[in-house]
């Protein structure tokens, strides 16, 4: 017997469409919301999520003004552009507090299995931006995966005719990780990229 | 620099209020919703969650009519009442397909640390229902935890003067589990409750 009221079933189904939320978690979240008064706040936040939201004209991240805060900031170094696959990666890099340059969001990575080729990504806008603004360095901050590598190689080739230095994030042992548990690819990279102790 | 548009920050904060959703998951869910068109469906389901929702007059579970489907059903066995702590437990028991009786939702378990005593739970309505409807069996289907045990003991004592049999769910090895990984409490219960092989 289906014992759930339709409103609850509907919410469970909507939650279960989200990544990392399975049917059990969807049930628990829905019942938690039934008991709490958080459903209104979350519901309104969701319905208003895209109100006034647009893409930054320069770096293509999500923003609520023509230029995002970073592109509009006079203190950010316009000579550096970090190329990321998605806006969320900007949040991660900003949290390090170690980068003062600007960004460019590709909107994905080259992935033939998913039908994503260079034409589906914002590679042409990056190319035009580099030609126009003449930055001195492009930092490829892409995932250390097959898709990330493929995209990096494509970008390096595409940018090779322009007078700009192309760098990438370092690969090696993650801080706090255990050497014995590192996979062989990571350990191999850490070895070949070993640095002089200073 | 806070690089997120306020709409997105707001949604992340709302998600992070939910149990099992940490700040990282809240970020990922919010960005996933930005790229998809699921935010409207989920938002509307949340805002309408409690529309027309009430408690079943008999068993106190969530329903959209005076009596829930189970209490209103002529085929359910009214002589059995399974006492559960929350509505979600009804869903779990119904999935077994092995129970044809009715339910009673306590709305929690006795837990002095959380300030939950017998008066905060729907124990009095259960007592009245037993006196009125004269069921033959009360099945205590409560969590095998300290709070569940405390509540079970309280109910057994409270119901002892009434002519009703009080039973509880069996404790023992979970199906598919490994004996060597069972904790000593569970294994002890499985031993003391051992059954004749039939």
Tab-separated table of C-alpha atoms in Angstrom:
chain	number	residue	atom	x	y	z
A	1	UNK	CA	0.000	0.000	0.000
A	2	UNK	CA	1.355	3.442	-0.920
A	3	UNK	CA	1.095	5.118	2.453
A	4	UNK	CA	2.647	8.478	1.581
A	5	UNK	CA	0.551	11.603	0.931
A	6	UNK	CA	1.065	12.805	-2.708
A	7	UNK	CA	2.819	16.037	-1.556
A	8	UNK	CA	5.456	14.002	0.240
A	9	UNK	CA	5.919	11.508	-2.616
A	10	UNK	CA	6.371	14.426	-5.004
A	11	UNK	CA	9.083	16.006	-2.840
A	12	UNK	CA	10.883	12.668	-2.461
A	13	UNK	CA	10.873	12.225	-6.249
A	14	UNK	CA	12.210	15.754	-6.824
A	15	UNK	CA	15.007	15.255	-4.282
A	16	UNK	CA	15.935	11.897	-5.795
A	17	UNK	CA	16.639	13.598	-9.153
A	18	UNK	CA	19.635	15.371	-7.590
A	19	UNK	CA	23.133	13.877	-7.697
A	20	UNK	CA	24.387	12.097	-4.538
A	21	UNK	CA	20.807	11.888	-3.192
A	22	UNK	CA	19.439	8.341	-3.307
A	23	UNK	CA	15.863	7.256	-2.560
A	24	UNK	CA	16.583	6.695	1.167
A	25	UNK	CA	18.169	10.133	1.628
A	26	UNK	CA	15.317	11.722	-0.347
A	27	UNK	CA	12.849	10.123	2.078
A	28	UNK	CA	14.747	11.236	5.152
A	29	UNK	CA	15.180	14.804	3.898
A	30	UNK	CA	11.478	15.053	3.038
A	31	UNK	CA	10.376	13.813	6.454
A	32	UNK	CA	12.866	16.099	8.149
A	33	UNK	CA	11.359	19.048	6.264
A	34	UNK	CA	7.864	17.932	7.265
A	35	UNK	CA	8.825	18.230	10.914
A	36	UNK	CA	10.792	21.473	10.516
A	37	UNK	CA	9.848	24.821	9.030
A	38	UNK	CA	12.801	24.930	6.651
A	39	UNK	CA	10.793	23.938	3.571
A	40	UNK	CA	9.600	27.497	2.869
A	41	UNK	CA	13.067	29.040	2.981
A	42	UNK	CA	14.564	26.331	0.804
A	43	UNK	CA	11.611	26.423	-1.590
A	44	UNK	CA	11.780	30.180	-2.071
A	45	UNK	CA	15.554	30.095	-2.476
A	46	UNK	CA	15.119	27.507	-5.228
A	47	UNK	CA	12.380	29.370	-7.097
A	48	UNK	CA	14.377	32.615	-6.982
A	49	UNK	CA	17.705	30.952	-7.760
A	50	UNK	CA	18.027	32.245	-11.313
A	51	UNK	CA	16.311	35.632	-10.792
A	52	UNK	CA	18.615	38.267	-12.248
A	53	UNK	CA	21.385	35.751	-12.713
A	54	UNK	CA	23.535	35.941	-15.828
A	55	UNK	CA	26.983	35.043	-17.153
A	56	UNK	CA	29.877	37.452	-16.596
A	57	UNK	CA	30.630	39.091	-19.965
A	58	UNK	CA	34.331	38.469	-19.534
A	59	UNK	CA	34.905	35.197	-17.631
A	60	UNK	CA	31.434	33.600	-18.083
A	61	UNK	CA	30.918	32.696	-14.418
A	62	UNK	CA	27.505	33.176	-12.772
A	63	UNK	CA	26.921	36.737	-11.570
A	64	UNK	CA	24.157	39.291	-11.011
A	65	UNK	CA	25.848	42.191	-12.822
A	66	UNK	CA	27.396	42.562	-16.315
A	67	UNK	CA	30.855	41.785	-14.917
A	68	UNK	CA	31.456	39.441	-11.949
A	69	UNK	CA	33.079	40.818	-8.785
A	70	UNK	CA	36.492	39.455	-9.728
A	71	UNK	CA	36.501	40.797	-13.306
A	72	UNK	CA	35.174	44.176	-12.057
A	73	UNK	CA	37.740	44.434	-9.250
A	74	UNK	CA	40.549	46.965	-9.846
A	75	UNK	CA	42.886	45.027	-7.538
A	76	UNK	CA	42.841	41.729	-9.450
A	77	UNK	CA	45.763	41.022	-11.771
A	78	UNK	CA	44.394	41.054	-15.337
A	79	UNK	CA	47.640	39.641	-16.724
A	80	UNK	CA	46.783	36.189	-15.315
A	81	UNK	CA	43.839	34.076	-16.445
A	82	UNK	CA	43.093	30.785	-14.681
A	83	UNK	CA	41.066	28.518	-16.981
A	84	UNK	CA	38.560	26.353	-15.046
A	85	UNK	CA	35.893	23.937	-16.206
A	86	UNK	CA	33.079	25.256	-13.960
A	87	UNK	CA	32.213	28.184	-11.669
A	88	UNK	CA	32.489	25.973	-8.589
A	89	UNK	CA	36.231	25.606	-9.256
A	90	UNK	CA	36.602	29.392	-8.864
A	91	UNK	CA	35.143	29.110	-5.355
A	92	UNK	CA	37.698	26.399	-4.503
A	93	UNK	CA	40.663	28.423	-5.823
A	94	UNK	CA	39.473	31.623	-4.095
A	95	UNK	CA	39.382	29.741	-0.782
A	96	UNK	CA	43.158	29.182	-1.015
A	97	UNK	CA	43.601	32.975	-0.860
A	98	UNK	CA	46.714	32.554	-3.025
A	99	UNK	CA	45.483	33.749	-6.405
A	100	UNK	CA	45.007	37.392	-7.384
A	101	UNK	CA	44.444	36.963	-11.126
A	102	UNK	CA	41.224	36.511	-13.119
A	103	UNK	CA	39.369	33.457	-14.421
A	104	UNK	CA	37.772	31.946	-17.495
A	105	UNK	CA	35.008	29.336	-17.235
A	106	UNK	CA	34.991	26.758	-20.044
A	107	UNK	CA	31.610	25.284	-19.109
A	108	UNK	CA	32.883	21.696	-19.122
A	109	UNK	CA	35.761	19.565	-20.400
A	110	UNK	CA	36.307	17.885	-23.764
A	111	UNK	CA	34.617	14.502	-23.456
A	112	UNK	CA	33.708	12.671	-26.675
A	113	UNK	CA	31.658	10.032	-24.772
A	114	UNK	CA	29.412	12.809	-23.437
A	115	UNK	CA	29.260	14.468	-26.861
A	116	UNK	CA	31.274	17.446	-25.611
A	117	UNK	CA	33.780	18.699	-28.193
A	118	UNK	CA	35.774	21.968	-28.294
A	119	UNK	CA	32.853	23.712	-30.048
A	120	UNK	CA	30.550	23.055	-27.064
A	121	UNK	CA	32.966	24.771	-24.650
A	122	UNK	CA	33.825	28.485	-24.324
A	123	UNK	CA	37.217	28.030	-25.967
A	124	UNK	CA	36.709	30.574	-28.765
A	125	UNK	CA	35.796	33.366	-26.272
A	126	UNK	CA	38.997	32.550	-24.354
A	127	UNK	CA	41.048	32.734	-27.553
A	128	UNK	CA	39.509	36.126	-28.428
A	129	UNK	CA	40.045	37.403	-24.888
A	130	UNK	CA	43.723	36.435	-24.974
A	131	UNK	CA	44.210	38.169	-28.344
A	132	UNK	CA	42.407	41.300	-27.112
A	133	UNK	CA	43.716	41.675	-23.539
A	134	UNK	CA	47.181	40.187	-24.045
A	135	UNK	CA	47.618	38.500	-20.626
A	136	UNK	CA	51.094	37.197	-19.803
A	137	UNK	CA	50.022	33.867	-18.286
A	138	UNK	CA	47.252	31.322	-18.774
A	139	UNK	CA	47.009	28.861	-15.852
A	140	UNK	CA	45.218	25.655	-16.801
A	141	UNK	CA	43.379	24.735	-13.581
A	142	UNK	CA	41.591	21.657	-14.892
A	143	UNK	CA	40.733	18.326	-13.262
A	144	UNK	CA	43.596	15.774	-13.245
A	145	UNK	CA	41.474	13.356	-15.328
A	146	UNK	CA	41.505	12.089	-18.919
A	147	UNK	CA	39.004	14.822	-19.874
A	148	UNK	CA	41.058	17.482	-18.098
A	149	UNK	CA	44.264	16.329	-19.809
A	150	UNK	CA	42.592	16.210	-23.240
A	151	UNK	CA	41.241	19.734	-22.786
A	152	UNK	CA	44.616	20.998	-21.520
A	153	UNK	CA	46.434	19.552	-24.538
A	154	UNK	CA	43.886	21.080	-26.906
A	155	UNK	CA	44.223	24.505	-25.267
A	156	UNK	CA	48.048	24.393	-25.257
A	157	UNK	CA	48.045	23.669	-28.993
A	158	UNK	CA	45.405	26.307	-29.711
A	159	UNK	CA	47.280	28.987	-27.725
A	160	UNK	CA	50.762	28.072	-28.959
A	161	UNK	CA	50.815	30.773	-31.640
A	162	UNK	CA	50.007	33.552	-29.169
A	163	UNK	CA	52.689	35.298	-27.046
A	164	UNK	CA	51.404	33.973	-23.722
A	165	UNK	CA	52.947	31.600	-21.195
A	166	UNK	CA	50.727	28.558	-20.506
A	167	UNK	CA	51.142	26.843	-17.118
A	168	UNK	CA	49.206	24.155	-15.239
A	169	UNK	CA	48.490	23.262	-11.612
A	170	UNK	CA	51.135	20.993	-10.049
A	171	UNK	CA	50.408	17.276	-9.678
A	172	UNK	CA	51.795	15.409	-6.670
A	173	UNK	CA	50.973	14.063	-3.239
A	174	UNK	CA	47.944	15.676	-1.609
A	175	UNK	CA	48.777	17.425	1.698
A	176	UNK	CA	47.861	15.256	4.681
A	177	UNK	CA	47.709	12.136	2.508
A	178	UNK	CA	49.624	8.965	3.239
A	179	UNK	CA	52.414	8.102	0.812
A	180	UNK	CA	51.654	4.385	1.025
A	181	UNK	CA	48.058	4.971	-0.063
A	182	UNK	CA	48.905	7.235	-3.007
A	183	UNK	CA	48.043	5.645	-6.376
A	184	UNK	CA	50.953	4.914	-8.696
A	185	UNK	CA	50.086	7.681	-11.179
A	186	UNK	CA	50.124	10.334	-8.437
A	187	UNK	CA	53.304	8.981	-6.858
A	188	UNK	CA	54.942	8.801	-10.302
A	189	UNK	CA	54.067	12.459	-10.945
A	190	UNK	CA	55.303	13.447	-7.475
A	191	UNK	CA	58.625	11.736	-8.241
A	192	UNK	CA	59.149	13.177	-11.713
A	193	UNK	CA	58.154	16.679	-10.511
A	194	UNK	CA	60.310	16.485	-7.370
A	195	UNK	CA	61.609	19.816	-6.135
A	196	UNK	CA	64.844	21.018	-4.548
A	197	UNK	CA	64.399	21.370	-0.799
A	198	UNK	CA	64.789	25.075	-0.089
B	1	UNK	CA	36.524	37.721	-2.043
B	2	UNK	CA	32.995	36.375	-1.891
B	3	UNK	CA	32.535	35.419	-5.517
B	4	UNK	CA	29.066	33.886	-5.325
B	5	UNK	CA	25.924	35.756	-6.383
B	6	UNK	CA	23.585	36.251	-3.348
B	7	UNK	CA	20.905	33.925	-4.816
B	8	UNK	CA	23.397	31.083	-4.938
B	9	UNK	CA	24.814	31.768	-1.456
B	10	UNK	CA	21.283	31.780	-0.093
B	11	UNK	CA	20.466	28.399	-1.631
B	12	UNK	CA	23.742	26.912	-0.357
B	13	UNK	CA	22.929	28.137	3.166
B	14	UNK	CA	19.411	26.692	3.011
B	15	UNK	CA	20.676	23.309	1.807
B	16	UNK	CA	23.360	23.232	4.499
B	17	UNK	CA	20.656	23.423	7.190
B	18	UNK	CA	19.470	19.933	6.222
B	19	UNK	CA	20.843	16.812	7.929
B	20	UNK	CA	23.527	14.813	6.065
B	21	UNK	CA	24.168	17.801	3.748
B	22	UNK	CA	27.498	19.472	4.506
B	23	UNK	CA	28.775	22.737	3.029
B	24	UNK	CA	30.517	20.989	0.091
B	25	UNK	CA	27.426	19.005	-0.869
B	26	UNK	CA	25.298	22.151	-0.516
B	27	UNK	CA	27.617	23.900	-3.000
B	28	UNK	CA	27.557	21.037	-5.467
B	29	UNK	CA	23.772	20.662	-5.307
B	30	UNK	CA	23.277	24.405	-5.806
B	31	UNK	CA	25.565	24.521	-8.840
B	32	UNK	CA	23.943	21.411	-10.241
B	33	UNK	CA	20.557	23.128	-9.953
B	34	UNK	CA	21.964	26.240	-11.647
B	35	UNK	CA	22.863	24.177	-14.698
B	36	UNK	CA	19.675	22.114	-14.695
B	37	UNK	CA	16.017	23.116	-14.740
B	38	UNK	CA	15.115	21.055	-11.686
B	39	UNK	CA	15.057	24.001	-9.263
B	40	UNK	CA	11.483	24.980	-10.143
B	41	UNK	CA	10.021	21.516	-9.592
B	42	UNK	CA	11.864	21.048	-6.313
B	43	UNK	CA	11.028	24.578	-5.155
B	44	UNK	CA	7.314	24.188	-5.849
B	45	UNK	CA	7.222	20.755	-4.212
B	46	UNK	CA	8.792	22.294	-1.098
B	47	UNK	CA	6.434	25.262	-0.903
B	48	UNK	CA	3.414	23.007	-1.366
B	49	UNK	CA	4.702	20.282	0.950
B	50	UNK	CA	2.330	20.956	3.805
B	51	UNK	CA	-0.684	22.084	1.744
B	52	UNK	CA	-3.667	20.105	2.980
B	53	UNK	CA	-1.438	17.888	5.097
B	54	UNK	CA	-2.625	16.840	8.541
B	55	UNK	CA	-2.211	14.079	11.106
B	56	UNK	CA	-4.351	10.945	10.833
B	57	UNK	CA	-6.969	11.160	13.593
B	58	UNK	CA	-6.283	7.595	14.635
B	59	UNK	CA	-2.582	6.760	14.129
B	60	UNK	CA	-1.174	10.337	13.855
B	61	UNK	CA	0.849	9.737	10.684
B	62	UNK	CA	0.941	12.396	7.940
B	63	UNK	CA	-2.043	12.200	5.598
B	64	UNK	CA	-4.244	14.384	3.400
B	65	UNK	CA	-7.592	13.080	4.695
B	66	UNK	CA	-9.078	12.679	8.210
B	67	UNK	CA	-7.900	9.061	8.345
B	68	UNK	CA	-4.750	7.796	6.610
B	69	UNK	CA	-5.045	5.121	3.916
B	70	UNK	CA	-4.096	2.345	6.311
B	71	UNK	CA	-6.526	3.342	9.085
B	72	UNK	CA	-9.292	3.857	6.503
B	73	UNK	CA	-8.679	0.524	4.776
B	74	UNK	CA	-11.306	-2.197	5.463
B	75	UNK	CA	-8.734	-4.930	4.779
B	76	UNK	CA	-6.252	-3.954	7.500
B	77	UNK	CA	-6.338	-5.899	10.748
B	78	UNK	CA	-7.506	-3.473	13.458
B	79	UNK	CA	-6.642	-5.951	16.215
B	80	UNK	CA	-2.903	-5.270	15.724
B	81	UNK	CA	-1.235	-1.911	16.387
B	82	UNK	CA	2.450	-1.460	15.574
B	83	UNK	CA	3.890	1.412	17.634
B	84	UNK	CA	6.584	3.356	15.710
B	85	UNK	CA	8.541	6.466	16.596
B	86	UNK	CA	8.025	8.283	13.268
B	87	UNK	CA	5.989	8.082	10.038
B	88	UNK	CA	9.068	7.079	8.059
B	89	UNK	CA	9.174	3.796	9.988
B	90	UNK	CA	5.704	2.945	8.628
B	91	UNK	CA	7.115	3.242	5.101
B	92	UNK	CA	9.920	0.818	6.031
B	93	UNK	CA	7.560	-1.755	7.560
B	94	UNK	CA	5.087	-1.496	4.662
B	95	UNK	CA	7.939	-2.297	2.245
B	96	UNK	CA	8.348	-5.720	3.868
B	97	UNK	CA	4.804	-6.560	2.739
B	98	UNK	CA	4.477	-8.773	5.847
B	99	UNK	CA	2.274	-6.643	8.076
B	100	UNK	CA	-1.472	-6.242	7.686
B	101	UNK	CA	-2.269	-4.462	10.959
B	102	UNK	CA	-2.452	-0.754	11.807
B	103	UNK	CA	0.057	1.714	13.278
B	104	UNK	CA	0.517	4.335	15.953
B	105	UNK	CA	3.096	7.136	15.589
B	106	UNK	CA	4.659	8.295	18.876
B	107	UNK	CA	6.386	11.325	17.355
B	108	UNK	CA	9.765	10.473	18.893
B	109	UNK	CA	11.345	8.363	21.621
B	110	UNK	CA	11.864	9.091	25.320
B	111	UNK	CA	15.192	10.908	25.510
B	112	UNK	CA	15.911	12.973	28.636
B	113	UNK	CA	19.038	14.556	27.034
B	114	UNK	CA	16.857	15.979	24.264
B	115	UNK	CA	14.197	17.041	26.769
B	116	UNK	CA	11.744	14.453	25.425
B	117	UNK	CA	9.705	12.802	28.171
B	118	UNK	CA	6.545	10.639	27.941
B	119	UNK	CA	4.381	13.797	27.994
B	120	UNK	CA	5.973	15.068	24.757
B	121	UNK	CA	5.080	11.856	22.906
B	122	UNK	CA	1.668	10.588	21.764
B	123	UNK	CA	1.520	7.969	24.515
B	124	UNK	CA	-1.769	9.105	26.065
B	125	UNK	CA	-3.628	8.905	22.689
B	126	UNK	CA	-2.258	5.347	22.290
B	127	UNK	CA	-3.483	4.424	25.758
B	128	UNK	CA	-6.949	5.829	25.004
B	129	UNK	CA	-7.049	4.055	21.644
B	130	UNK	CA	-6.184	0.706	23.237
B	131	UNK	CA	-8.909	1.170	25.877
B	132	UNK	CA	-11.449	2.175	23.230
B	133	UNK	CA	-10.682	-0.231	20.352
B	134	UNK	CA	-9.478	-3.208	22.435
B	135	UNK	CA	-6.804	-4.558	20.031
B	136	UNK	CA	-5.345	-7.971	20.847
B	137	UNK	CA	-1.683	-7.135	20.142
B	138	UNK	CA	0.594	-4.123	20.446
B	139	UNK	CA	3.859	-4.600	18.498
B	140	UNK	CA	6.617	-2.283	19.730
B	141	UNK	CA	8.535	-1.497	16.514
B	142	UNK	CA	11.052	0.921	18.026
B	143	UNK	CA	14.740	1.517	17.297
B	144	UNK	CA	17.129	-0.942	18.998
B	145	UNK	CA	18.785	1.953	20.880
B	146	UNK	CA	18.856	3.203	24.477
B	147	UNK	CA	15.993	5.599	23.672
B	148	UNK	CA	13.995	2.838	21.971
B	149	UNK	CA	14.510	0.480	24.930
B	150	UNK	CA	13.545	3.158	27.463
B	151	UNK	CA	10.375	3.939	25.543
B	152	UNK	CA	9.525	0.240	25.157
B	153	UNK	CA	9.924	-0.373	28.912
B	154	UNK	CA	7.743	2.647	29.694
B	155	UNK	CA	5.021	1.462	27.309
B	156	UNK	CA	5.085	-2.118	28.604
B	157	UNK	CA	4.565	-0.869	32.158
B	158	UNK	CA	1.871	1.603	31.099
B	159	UNK	CA	-0.040	-1.045	29.133
B	160	UNK	CA	0.383	-3.849	31.688
B	161	UNK	CA	-3.046	-3.315	33.278
B	162	UNK	CA	-4.865	-3.593	29.958
B	163	UNK	CA	-5.869	-6.969	28.447
B	164	UNK	CA	-3.551	-6.692	25.427
B	165	UNK	CA	-0.488	-8.734	24.415
B	166	UNK	CA	2.621	-6.576	23.990
B	167	UNK	CA	5.330	-7.887	21.611
B	168	UNK	CA	8.490	-6.398	20.131
B	169	UNK	CA	10.504	-6.810	16.912
B	170	UNK	CA	13.123	-9.568	17.090
B	171	UNK	CA	16.772	-8.660	17.647
B	172	UNK	CA	19.492	-10.740	16.016
B	173	UNK	CA	21.907	-10.961	13.099
B	174	UNK	CA	20.918	-8.776	10.129
B	175	UNK	CA	20.320	-10.798	6.940
B	176	UNK	CA	23.356	-10.662	4.624
B	177	UNK	CA	25.591	-9.558	7.482
B	178	UNK	CA	28.827	-11.287	8.437
B	179	UNK	CA	28.823	-13.037	11.815
B	180	UNK	CA	32.417	-12.032	12.514
B	181	UNK	CA	31.555	-8.356	12.075
B	182	UNK	CA	28.457	-8.425	14.311
B	183	UNK	CA	28.889	-6.386	17.507
B	184	UNK	CA	28.790	-8.340	20.774
B	185	UNK	CA	25.393	-6.968	21.830
B	186	UNK	CA	23.766	-8.130	18.592
B	187	UNK	CA	25.497	-11.504	18.658
B	188	UNK	CA	24.546	-11.927	22.322
B	189	UNK	CA	20.891	-11.252	21.496
B	190	UNK	CA	21.060	-13.624	18.514
B	191	UNK	CA	22.376	-16.345	20.836
B	192	UNK	CA	19.903	-15.861	23.653
B	193	UNK	CA	16.988	-15.646	21.193
B	194	UNK	CA	18.132	-18.668	19.141
B	195	UNK	CA	15.352	-20.593	17.450
B	196	UNK	CA	14.687	-24.292	16.775
B	197	UNK	CA	15.595	-25.108	13.168
B	198	UNK	CA	12.310	-26.082	11.524
